Coordinates of C-alpha atoms and ligand atoms in Angstrom, one line a residue:
M66 CA -58.7 -75.2 39.8
T67 CA -62.0 -77.3 39.4
T68 CA -64.8 -77.2 41.9
I69 CA -66.6 -80.5 42.6
K70 CA -70.0 -80.3 44.3
E71 CA -70.7 -82.9 47.0
N72 CA -73.9 -84.0 45.3
D73 CA -72.1 -84.7 42.1
L74 CA -69.9 -87.3 43.9
I75 CA -72.8 -88.7 46.0
D76 CA -75.1 -89.1 43.0
S77 CA -72.4 -90.6 40.9
I78 CA -71.5 -93.2 43.6
A79 CA -75.2 -94.0 44.1
D80 CA -75.9 -94.3 40.4
S81 CA -72.8 -96.4 39.8
L82 CA -73.7 -98.9 42.6
Q83 CA -77.2 -99.3 41.2
F84 CA -75.7 -99.7 37.7
I85 CA -73.2 -102.4 38.5
A86 CA -75.8 -104.3 40.6
Y87 CA -77.6 -105.2 37.4
Y88 CA -75.3 -104.6 34.5
H89 CA -72.4 -107.0 34.1
P90 CA -69.4 -105.2 32.4
K91 CA -69.5 -105.9 28.7
D92 CA -66.0 -107.4 28.6
C93 CA -67.1 -109.9 31.3
V94 CA -70.2 -110.9 29.3
Q95 CA -68.0 -111.4 26.2
A96 CA -65.4 -113.5 28.2
M97 CA -68.2 -115.6 29.8
A98 CA -69.8 -116.1 26.3
Q99 CA -66.4 -117.3 24.9
A100 CA -66.1 -119.7 27.9
Y101 CA -69.6 -121.0 27.2
D102 CA -68.8 -121.6 23.5
K103 CA -65.7 -123.6 24.2
E104 CA -66.8 -125.5 27.3
Q105 CA -67.0 -129.3 26.8
S106 CA -68.2 -130.3 30.3
N107 CA -72.0 -130.5 30.2
T108 CA -72.3 -129.6 33.9
A109 CA -70.0 -126.6 33.6
K110 CA -71.6 -125.5 30.3
D111 CA -75.0 -125.6 32.0
A112 CA -73.7 -123.5 34.9
I113 CA -72.2 -120.9 32.5
A114 CA -75.5 -120.8 30.6
Q115 CA -77.4 -120.0 33.8
I116 CA -74.9 -117.3 34.6
L117 CA -75.3 -115.7 31.2
I118 CA -79.1 -116.0 31.1
N119 CA -79.3 -114.6 34.7
S120 CA -77.0 -111.7 33.6
R121 CA -79.3 -110.7 30.7
M122 CA -82.5 -111.0 32.8
C123 CA -80.9 -108.7 35.4
A124 CA -80.0 -106.2 32.7
E125 CA -83.6 -106.3 31.3
D126 CA -85.3 -106.0 34.7
R127 CA -82.7 -104.0 36.5
R128 CA -82.5 -106.4 39.5
P129 CA -79.3 -107.6 41.2
I130 CA -77.1 -110.2 39.5
C131 CA -76.5 -111.8 42.8
Q132 CA -78.2 -111.8 46.2
D133 CA -74.9 -110.9 47.8
T134 CA -74.8 -107.3 46.5
G135 CA -71.3 -106.9 48.0
I136 CA -69.1 -104.8 50.2
V137 CA -68.3 -101.5 48.4
N138 CA -64.6 -100.8 47.7
A139 CA -63.8 -97.3 46.3
F140 CA -60.5 -96.1 45.0
I141 CA -60.7 -92.3 44.7
K142 CA -57.9 -90.4 42.9
V143 CA -58.3 -86.7 43.6
G144 CA -56.5 -84.2 41.4
M145 CA -54.4 -81.8 43.4
D146 CA -56.1 -78.8 41.7
V147 CA -59.6 -79.9 42.9
R148 CA -61.6 -77.8 45.3
W149 CA -64.6 -79.4 47.1
E150 CA -67.9 -77.6 47.6
S151 CA -69.0 -79.7 50.6
V152 CA -69.4 -79.6 54.3
R153 CA -68.7 -83.4 54.4
G154 CA -65.4 -85.2 54.3
L155 CA -64.6 -87.5 51.3
D156 CA -65.4 -90.7 53.1
E157 CA -68.7 -89.3 54.3
M158 CA -69.7 -88.3 50.8
V159 CA -68.8 -91.8 49.5
N160 CA -70.8 -93.5 52.3
E161 CA -73.8 -91.2 51.6
G162 CA -73.7 -92.4 48.0
V163 CA -73.6 -96.0 49.2
R164 CA -76.5 -95.5 51.5
R165 CA -78.7 -93.9 48.8
A166 CA -77.8 -96.8 46.4
Y167 CA -78.6 -99.6 48.7
L168 CA -81.8 -98.1 50.0
Y169 CA -83.1 -96.9 46.6
P170 CA -86.7 -98.1 46.7
G171 CA -86.9 -99.0 43.0
N172 CA -84.2 -101.7 43.4
V173 CA -83.4 -102.2 47.1
L174 CA -80.0 -103.9 47.4
R175 CA -79.2 -106.4 50.2
P176 CA -77.3 -104.7 53.0
S177 CA -74.6 -107.1 54.1
I178 CA -72.3 -105.1 56.3
V179 CA -72.1 -105.8 60.0
S180 CA -70.5 -103.6 62.6
D181 CA -68.8 -105.0 65.7
P182 CA -67.5 -107.9 63.6
I183 CA -66.0 -109.9 66.6
G184 CA -69.0 -109.1 68.8
K185 CA -72.7 -108.8 68.0
R186 CA -72.2 -108.5 64.2
R187 CA -75.2 -106.1 63.8
N188 CA -76.2 -105.2 60.2
T189 CA -75.7 -101.5 59.7
G190 CA -78.8 -101.5 57.5
D191 CA -77.6 -99.5 54.6
N192 CA -74.4 -101.4 53.5
T193 CA -72.1 -98.6 54.9
P194 CA -69.3 -98.1 55.5
A195 CA -67.5 -98.7 52.3
V196 CA -63.8 -99.5 52.2
I197 CA -62.2 -96.4 50.7
Y198 CA -58.7 -95.7 49.4
T199 CA -57.7 -92.2 48.5
E200 CA -54.8 -91.0 46.4
L201 CA -53.7 -87.5 45.4
I202 CA -52.8 -87.3 41.7
P203 CA -51.8 -84.4 39.4
G204 CA -54.6 -82.4 37.7
D205 CA -58.0 -81.0 38.3
K206 CA -60.3 -84.1 38.0
V207 CA -61.5 -86.8 40.4
R208 CA -61.2 -90.4 39.1
V209 CA -63.3 -93.0 40.9
F210 CA -63.0 -96.8 40.6
I211 CA -65.8 -98.6 42.5
T212 CA -66.6 -102.2 43.0
A213 CA -69.2 -104.2 45.0
K214 CA -67.3 -107.3 46.0
G215 CA -69.2 -110.4 47.0
A216 CA -68.0 -112.2 50.2
G217 CA -67.7 -115.6 48.5
S218 CA -64.8 -114.4 46.4
E219 CA -63.5 -111.9 48.9
N220 CA -63.2 -114.7 51.5
K221 CA -60.8 -116.5 49.2
A222 CA -58.2 -113.7 49.1
K223 CA -54.7 -115.0 49.9
L224 CA -51.5 -113.3 51.0
A225 CA -48.1 -115.0 51.3
M226 CA -44.7 -113.5 52.1
L227 CA -42.6 -115.8 50.0
N228 CA -38.8 -116.0 49.9
P229 CA -37.2 -114.0 47.1
N230 CA -36.2 -117.2 45.2
D231 CA -39.5 -119.1 45.7
S232 CA -41.6 -119.8 42.6
L233 CA -44.6 -117.6 42.2
V234 CA -46.2 -119.9 39.6
N235 CA -45.9 -122.9 41.9
W236 CA -47.5 -120.9 44.8
V237 CA -50.4 -119.9 42.6
L238 CA -51.0 -123.4 41.2
S239 CA -50.9 -125.0 44.7
T240 CA -53.1 -122.3 46.2
V241 CA -55.9 -122.0 43.7
P242 CA -57.2 -125.6 44.3
K243 CA -57.3 -124.9 48.0
M244 CA -59.6 -121.9 47.4
G245 CA -62.4 -124.4 46.5
A246 CA -65.4 -123.1 44.5
G247 CA -66.8 -120.6 47.0
W248 CA -65.5 -117.8 44.8
C249 CA -68.0 -118.8 42.1
P250 CA -65.7 -119.4 39.1
P251 CA -65.3 -118.7 36.3
G252 CA -63.9 -115.3 37.3
I253 CA -60.8 -113.3 37.4
L254 CA -57.6 -113.8 39.3
S255 CA -55.6 -110.8 40.3
I256 CA -52.1 -111.4 41.5
A257 CA -49.9 -108.6 42.9
V258 CA -46.3 -109.0 43.7
G259 CA -44.0 -106.7 45.7
G260 CA -44.3 -103.7 48.0
T261 CA -45.4 -104.8 51.5
A262 CA -48.1 -107.0 52.7
E263 CA -50.9 -104.3 52.6
K264 CA -49.5 -102.8 49.3
A265 CA -49.7 -106.1 47.5
M266 CA -53.3 -106.7 48.7
C267 CA -54.4 -103.2 47.6
M268 CA -52.8 -103.5 44.2
A269 CA -54.4 -106.9 43.6
K270 CA -57.9 -105.5 44.5
E271 CA -57.5 -102.5 42.2
A272 CA -56.2 -104.5 39.3
L273 CA -59.5 -106.6 39.4
M274 CA -61.1 -103.5 37.8
E275 CA -58.9 -103.5 34.7
P276 CA -60.5 -104.5 31.4
L277 CA -60.5 -108.2 30.5
N278 CA -58.0 -108.5 27.6
I279 CA -56.2 -111.9 27.9
Q280 CA -57.7 -113.1 24.6
K281 CA -56.1 -110.0 22.9
L282 CA -52.8 -110.9 24.6
I283 CA -53.1 -114.5 23.4
K284 CA -53.7 -113.2 19.9
H285 CA -51.0 -110.6 19.7
G286 CA -48.4 -112.3 21.9
A287 CA -46.5 -111.2 25.0
K288 CA -44.3 -108.1 24.9
T289 CA -43.2 -108.0 28.5
A290 CA -42.2 -110.5 31.2
L291 CA -45.5 -109.7 33.0
D292 CA -47.4 -110.5 29.8
E293 CA -45.6 -113.9 29.7
L294 CA -46.5 -114.5 33.3
R295 CA -50.1 -113.7 32.7
L296 CA -50.3 -116.1 29.8
E297 CA -48.5 -118.9 31.7
L298 CA -50.8 -118.5 34.7
Y299 CA -54.0 -118.3 32.6
E300 CA -53.1 -121.5 30.8
K301 CA -51.9 -123.4 33.9
V302 CA -54.7 -122.4 36.2
N303 CA -57.3 -123.5 33.6
Q304 CA -55.4 -126.8 33.2
L305 CA -56.3 -127.5 36.9
G306 CA -59.7 -128.5 35.5
I307 CA -61.7 -126.8 38.4
G308 CA -64.2 -125.3 35.9
A309 CA -67.4 -123.3 36.4
Q310 CA -68.6 -123.6 40.1
G311 CA -65.8 -126.1 40.7
L312 CA -67.8 -128.8 38.9
G313 CA -64.9 -129.6 36.5
G314 CA -64.4 -128.0 33.2
L315 CA -62.2 -126.0 30.8
T316 CA -62.6 -122.5 32.1
T317 CA -61.8 -121.6 35.7
V318 CA -60.4 -118.1 35.0
L319 CA -61.6 -115.7 32.3
D320 CA -58.5 -113.6 32.8
V321 CA -55.4 -113.3 35.0
K322 CA -54.1 -109.9 36.1
V323 CA -50.5 -109.5 37.4
S324 CA -49.2 -106.3 38.8
E325 CA -45.9 -105.5 40.6
Y326 CA -44.2 -102.9 42.7
A327 CA -40.7 -102.5 44.1
T328 CA -40.0 -104.4 47.3
H329 CA -37.4 -105.1 50.0
T330 CA -34.5 -107.2 48.8
A331 CA -35.4 -109.9 51.4
S332 CA -39.1 -109.9 50.5
L333 CA -41.5 -111.3 48.0
P334 CA -45.0 -110.4 49.1
I335 CA -47.7 -112.0 46.9
A336 CA -51.4 -111.2 47.0
M337 CA -54.0 -113.1 45.1
I338 CA -57.7 -112.0 45.0
P339 CA -60.3 -113.7 42.9
N340 CA -63.4 -112.0 41.5
C341 CA -66.5 -114.1 40.9
A342 CA -69.1 -114.7 38.2
A343 CA -70.9 -111.6 39.6
T344 CA -68.0 -109.3 38.7
R345 CA -69.3 -105.7 39.4
H346 CA -67.2 -102.6 38.9
I347 CA -67.2 -99.3 37.0
N348 CA -65.1 -96.2 36.9
F349 CA -65.9 -92.5 36.2
T350 CA -64.3 -89.1 36.1
L351 CA -65.7 -85.9 37.7
D352 CA -64.5 -82.7 36.1
G353 CA -66.8 -80.2 37.7
S354 CA -69.5 -80.3 35.0
G355 CA -72.0 -82.5 37.0
P356 CA -72.5 -86.1 38.0
A357 CA -71.0 -89.0 36.0
Q358 CA -73.0 -90.0 32.9
L359 CA -72.9 -93.8 32.7
E360 CA -73.1 -95.4 29.3
L361 CA -76.0 -97.9 29.1
P362 CA -75.2 -101.3 27.6
S363 CA -77.1 -102.7 24.6
L364 CA -79.0 -106.0 25.1
S365 CA -77.3 -107.2 21.9
D366 CA -74.1 -107.4 24.1
W367 CA -75.5 -110.6 25.6
P368 CA -75.2 -113.9 23.6
D369 CA -78.3 -115.5 22.3
I370 CA -78.2 -118.8 24.1
T371 CA -80.9 -121.2 25.2
W372 CA -81.0 -123.4 28.2
Q373 CA -83.4 -126.3 28.5
P374 CA -83.2 -127.9 31.9
N375 CA -86.3 -130.0 31.3
K376 CA -84.7 -132.2 28.7
S377 CA -82.0 -133.8 30.9
S378 CA -83.2 -133.4 34.5
R379 CA -84.9 -135.6 37.0
H380 CA -88.1 -134.0 38.4
V381 CA -88.3 -134.1 42.2
N382 CA -91.4 -133.5 44.4
L383 CA -89.9 -132.1 47.6
D384 CA -93.1 -132.7 49.5
K385 CA -93.0 -136.5 48.8
V386 CA -89.3 -137.3 48.4
S387 CA -87.9 -140.0 50.7
Q388 CA -84.5 -141.2 51.8
T389 CA -84.9 -144.2 49.5
D390 CA -85.5 -141.7 46.6
I391 CA -82.4 -139.7 47.3
E392 CA -80.2 -142.8 47.5
Q393 CA -80.9 -143.2 43.8
W394 CA -79.5 -139.8 42.8
Q395 CA -76.1 -139.8 41.1
T396 CA -73.4 -137.2 41.7
G397 CA -73.5 -134.7 38.8
E398 CA -77.2 -135.5 38.0
K399 CA -79.4 -132.5 37.3
L400 CA -82.6 -132.1 39.2
L401 CA -85.6 -129.8 39.0
L402 CA -87.1 -129.3 42.5
S403 CA -90.7 -128.6 43.1
G404 CA -92.5 -128.2 46.5
H405 CA -91.6 -126.7 49.9
L406 CA -88.2 -126.2 51.4
L407 CA -86.8 -124.2 54.3
T408 CA -84.0 -121.6 54.2
G409 CA -81.3 -120.8 56.6
R410 CA -77.6 -119.9 56.7
D411 CA -74.9 -118.8 59.2
A412 CA -76.9 -117.1 61.9
V413 CA -79.7 -119.6 61.9
H414 CA -77.3 -122.5 62.3
K415 CA -75.7 -120.8 65.3
C416 CA -79.1 -120.1 66.8
I417 CA -80.1 -123.7 66.4
A418 CA -76.8 -125.0 67.8
D419 CA -77.1 -122.6 70.8
A420 CA -80.7 -123.7 71.5
F421 CA -79.7 -127.4 71.5
S422 CA -76.7 -126.7 73.7
R423 CA -79.1 -125.0 76.2
G424 CA -81.3 -128.1 76.1
E425 CA -84.1 -126.3 74.3
K426 CA -86.2 -127.5 71.5
L427 CA -86.8 -125.8 68.2
P428 CA -90.0 -123.6 67.8
E429 CA -93.0 -125.8 67.2
N430 CA -93.7 -124.4 63.8
L431 CA -90.1 -125.3 62.7
N432 CA -89.9 -128.9 61.5
F433 CA -87.0 -130.0 59.4
T434 CA -88.0 -133.7 59.3
N435 CA -87.7 -135.0 55.8
R436 CA -87.1 -131.6 54.4
F437 CA -84.4 -129.7 52.5
I438 CA -82.6 -126.6 53.7
Y439 CA -81.5 -124.0 51.2
Y440 CA -78.5 -121.8 52.3
V441 CA -79.6 -118.4 51.1
G442 CA -80.1 -114.8 52.3
P443 CA -82.3 -113.2 49.6
V444 CA -82.6 -109.7 48.5
S445 CA -85.9 -108.0 49.6
P446 CA -88.7 -108.2 47.1
I447 CA -90.1 -105.2 45.2
N448 CA -93.1 -104.5 43.0
G449 CA -95.0 -107.7 43.8
E450 CA -92.1 -110.1 43.7
V451 CA -92.4 -113.1 45.9
V452 CA -88.7 -112.7 46.8
G453 CA -85.8 -110.8 45.4
P454 CA -82.7 -112.5 43.9
A455 CA -82.0 -115.6 45.9
G456 CA -79.0 -117.5 44.9
P457 CA -77.1 -120.0 47.1
T458 CA -74.4 -118.9 49.6
T459 CA -71.2 -120.8 50.3
S460 CA -72.1 -124.1 52.1
T461 CA -68.7 -124.6 53.6
R462 CA -69.5 -122.2 56.4
M463 CA -72.3 -124.5 57.5
D464 CA -70.1 -127.6 57.5
K465 CA -69.4 -127.5 61.3
F466 CA -73.2 -127.7 61.9
T467 CA -74.0 -130.4 59.3
E468 CA -73.7 -133.4 61.7
M469 CA -75.8 -131.6 64.3
M470 CA -78.5 -130.8 61.8
L471 CA -78.7 -134.3 60.3
A472 CA -78.5 -136.0 63.7
K473 CA -81.0 -133.8 65.6
T474 CA -83.5 -132.3 63.2
G475 CA -84.4 -135.0 60.8
L476 CA -83.2 -132.9 57.9
L477 CA -83.0 -134.8 54.6
G478 CA -80.7 -132.8 52.5
M479 CA -79.0 -129.4 51.8
I480 CA -78.8 -127.0 48.9
G481 CA -76.0 -124.4 48.6
K482 CA -72.9 -123.8 46.5
A483 CA -69.3 -124.9 46.5
E484 CA -67.6 -127.9 48.0
R485 CA -68.1 -129.4 51.5
S486 CA -65.4 -130.3 53.9
L487 CA -64.5 -133.9 54.7
T488 CA -66.3 -133.7 58.0
A489 CA -69.5 -132.6 56.2
V490 CA -69.2 -135.2 53.5
N491 CA -68.7 -137.9 56.2
A492 CA -71.9 -136.7 57.9
I493 CA -73.8 -136.8 54.6
Q494 CA -72.7 -140.4 54.0
K495 CA -73.4 -141.4 57.6
Y496 CA -77.0 -140.1 57.6
R497 CA -77.5 -141.1 53.9
S498 CA -78.3 -137.5 53.2
V499 CA -77.5 -135.5 50.0
Y500 CA -76.0 -132.2 49.1
L501 CA -77.3 -130.2 46.0
V502 CA -75.8 -127.1 44.4
A503 CA -77.5 -124.2 42.6
V504 CA -75.4 -121.9 40.5
G505 CA -73.7 -119.0 42.4
G506 CA -74.2 -115.8 40.3
S507 CA -77.6 -116.8 38.9
A508 CA -79.7 -115.5 41.8
Y509 CA -82.4 -113.7 39.8
L510 CA -82.9 -116.7 37.6
V511 CA -83.2 -118.9 40.7
S512 CA -85.7 -116.5 42.3
K513 CA -88.0 -117.1 39.3
A514 CA -88.5 -120.6 40.5
I515 CA -89.7 -119.4 43.9
K516 CA -93.5 -119.1 43.8
S517 CA -94.2 -118.2 47.5
A518 CA -92.1 -117.2 50.5
K519 CA -92.9 -116.7 54.2
V520 CA -90.8 -116.2 57.3
V521 CA -91.3 -119.0 59.7
A522 CA -88.7 -118.4 62.4
F523 CA -85.9 -116.1 63.6
E524 CA -87.6 -113.1 61.9
E525 CA -85.2 -110.8 63.8
L526 CA -82.3 -112.1 61.6
G527 CA -83.7 -110.2 58.6
M528 CA -82.4 -111.7 55.4
E529 CA -81.0 -114.6 57.4
A530 CA -84.4 -115.5 58.9
I531 CA -85.8 -119.0 58.2
R532 CA -88.2 -118.8 55.3
E533 CA -90.4 -121.4 53.7
F534 CA -90.2 -121.3 49.9
Y535 CA -92.5 -123.0 47.6
V536 CA -90.5 -123.7 44.4
E537 CA -91.3 -125.0 41.0
N538 CA -88.6 -126.5 38.8
M539 CA -85.7 -125.1 40.7
P540 CA -82.5 -126.2 38.9
V541 CA -79.8 -127.9 41.0
T542 CA -77.1 -130.5 40.6
V543 CA -76.3 -133.4 42.9
A544 CA -72.9 -132.4 44.4
V545 CA -72.5 -135.0 47.1
N546 CA -74.6 -138.2 46.9
S547 CA -75.7 -140.3 49.8
Y548 CA -72.6 -142.4 49.5
G549 CA -70.3 -139.5 49.9
T550 CA -69.1 -139.0 46.3
S551 CA -68.4 -135.3 45.7
I552 CA -68.5 -133.7 42.3
H553 CA -66.0 -131.1 43.6
E554 CA -63.5 -134.0 43.8
T555 CA -64.4 -136.1 40.9
G556 CA -65.2 -133.2 38.4
P557 CA -61.9 -131.3 38.5
M558 CA -60.0 -134.7 38.6
K559 CA -61.7 -135.9 35.5
W560 CA -61.2 -132.6 33.6
R561 CA -57.6 -132.2 34.7
Q562 CA -57.0 -135.5 32.9
N563 CA -59.3 -134.7 29.9
I564 CA -57.7 -131.3 29.4
T565 CA -54.4 -132.5 28.1
G566 CA -54.5 -131.9 24.4
I567 CA -57.6 -129.6 24.5
P568 CA -56.5 -126.1 23.4
L569 CA -57.6 -123.6 26.1
Ligands
LIG624 S1 -71.4 -114.9 42.4 FE1 -70.8 -116.0 44.2 S2 -69.1 -115.0 45.2 FE2 -70.0 -113.6 43.7 S3 -71.3 -112.3 44.9 FE3 -72.6 -114.0 44.1 S4 -72.5 -115.7 45.7 FE4 -70.9 -114.2 46.2

């Protein structure tokens, strides 16, 4: 019988969540570096370079890889010979660890969890509660698998109850393109087959934390039918040409996981969950000897790559840019933005729409005329930072407000990540606006371009408040030009055609 003290679990959870906020797993860095080496699309290669440079900077400075520091998922496997020295229940201990991690003053993480999700959606302030799964296993140890899952990738989770004779491969290949780029590829696809609806989803989530080993599998060859399926899906998904950030390129997935479980003779449940460029997970074992000791990575684990945006980018002064200027910008063109821009995301757009529907005007100090809005909810700053990591959030959620913003506020353009819906693209074309993308998963790198930040409206919305940023050389790519041409359409289409004959 082993005794585990409550603080050993709480401290281990807190340390793990801080650790994964700034250290990418080594296998993920290596897989990303391989994707960088073989990428032939300049736009996608540029995005992967930013992800890798961001990753190394975060490891050096111990700041979050992404502004979305995730919803905590914990899989806890408790040995049946374990005794707890605690007055708290297991969930309570895990949540205390989450609380301490997210409120740790040396590296405050962004709390993103809201209670009352179909009502007031109030931020709980400390990123609790976690989503916790518990299993009893033989032995006298506690094994913990923990991940901080970003919403961009979590929102793309899919479940289908197929018929037993349906093709799983066809379902995956027709579903992945519909997931768009909001999951910030390149990342990992986890596919679980069998069980029941909820069993398949849980298996898919847990398998996302397995080591990345598809390159070894390619080298040594498949030994089982599941291995063969992984290889087939890896090759065929990458042949879709979606590429980094959905901009078109050779690598959409770094690995594909497939797990299975027995199921009913009339059923074929299939769950698919992607993990993004900001893959964050770790596991540890408690054996009664104290909290987990986490092995620090070496900076030599990161590839030595350079990224020189100045060479090929158009410099844009945001304080002088006009509609005539933006009409010159080509889809796929790289820009370096300098000057002032406003921020805002989901809650702000709803507040603005509600104000207009009540016949009210915007606050006097809030003027969008001829300005750009950046969809972002930054991490709080520490130690003299202007702002914490501040990467783009998924723009698709703002699509239903785009026409309203362009028609009623004088907004010139938008900055975010991932594709826009047809409705939003039509509005961009109608108002001769433009949509730019920054790289999801490079939040700390982006924050270095932000030289000042102040809240200008809706302060009560916390990280979602409207801020004015002054930026210098903020790197973005033109995703939808003023004529409605979208790189998320043209990029993957071009690379799907190019890819034939290129070994993946
Ligand atoms: S990389 Fe993208 S999907 Fe992942 S946490 Fe960051 S913004 Fe969300």
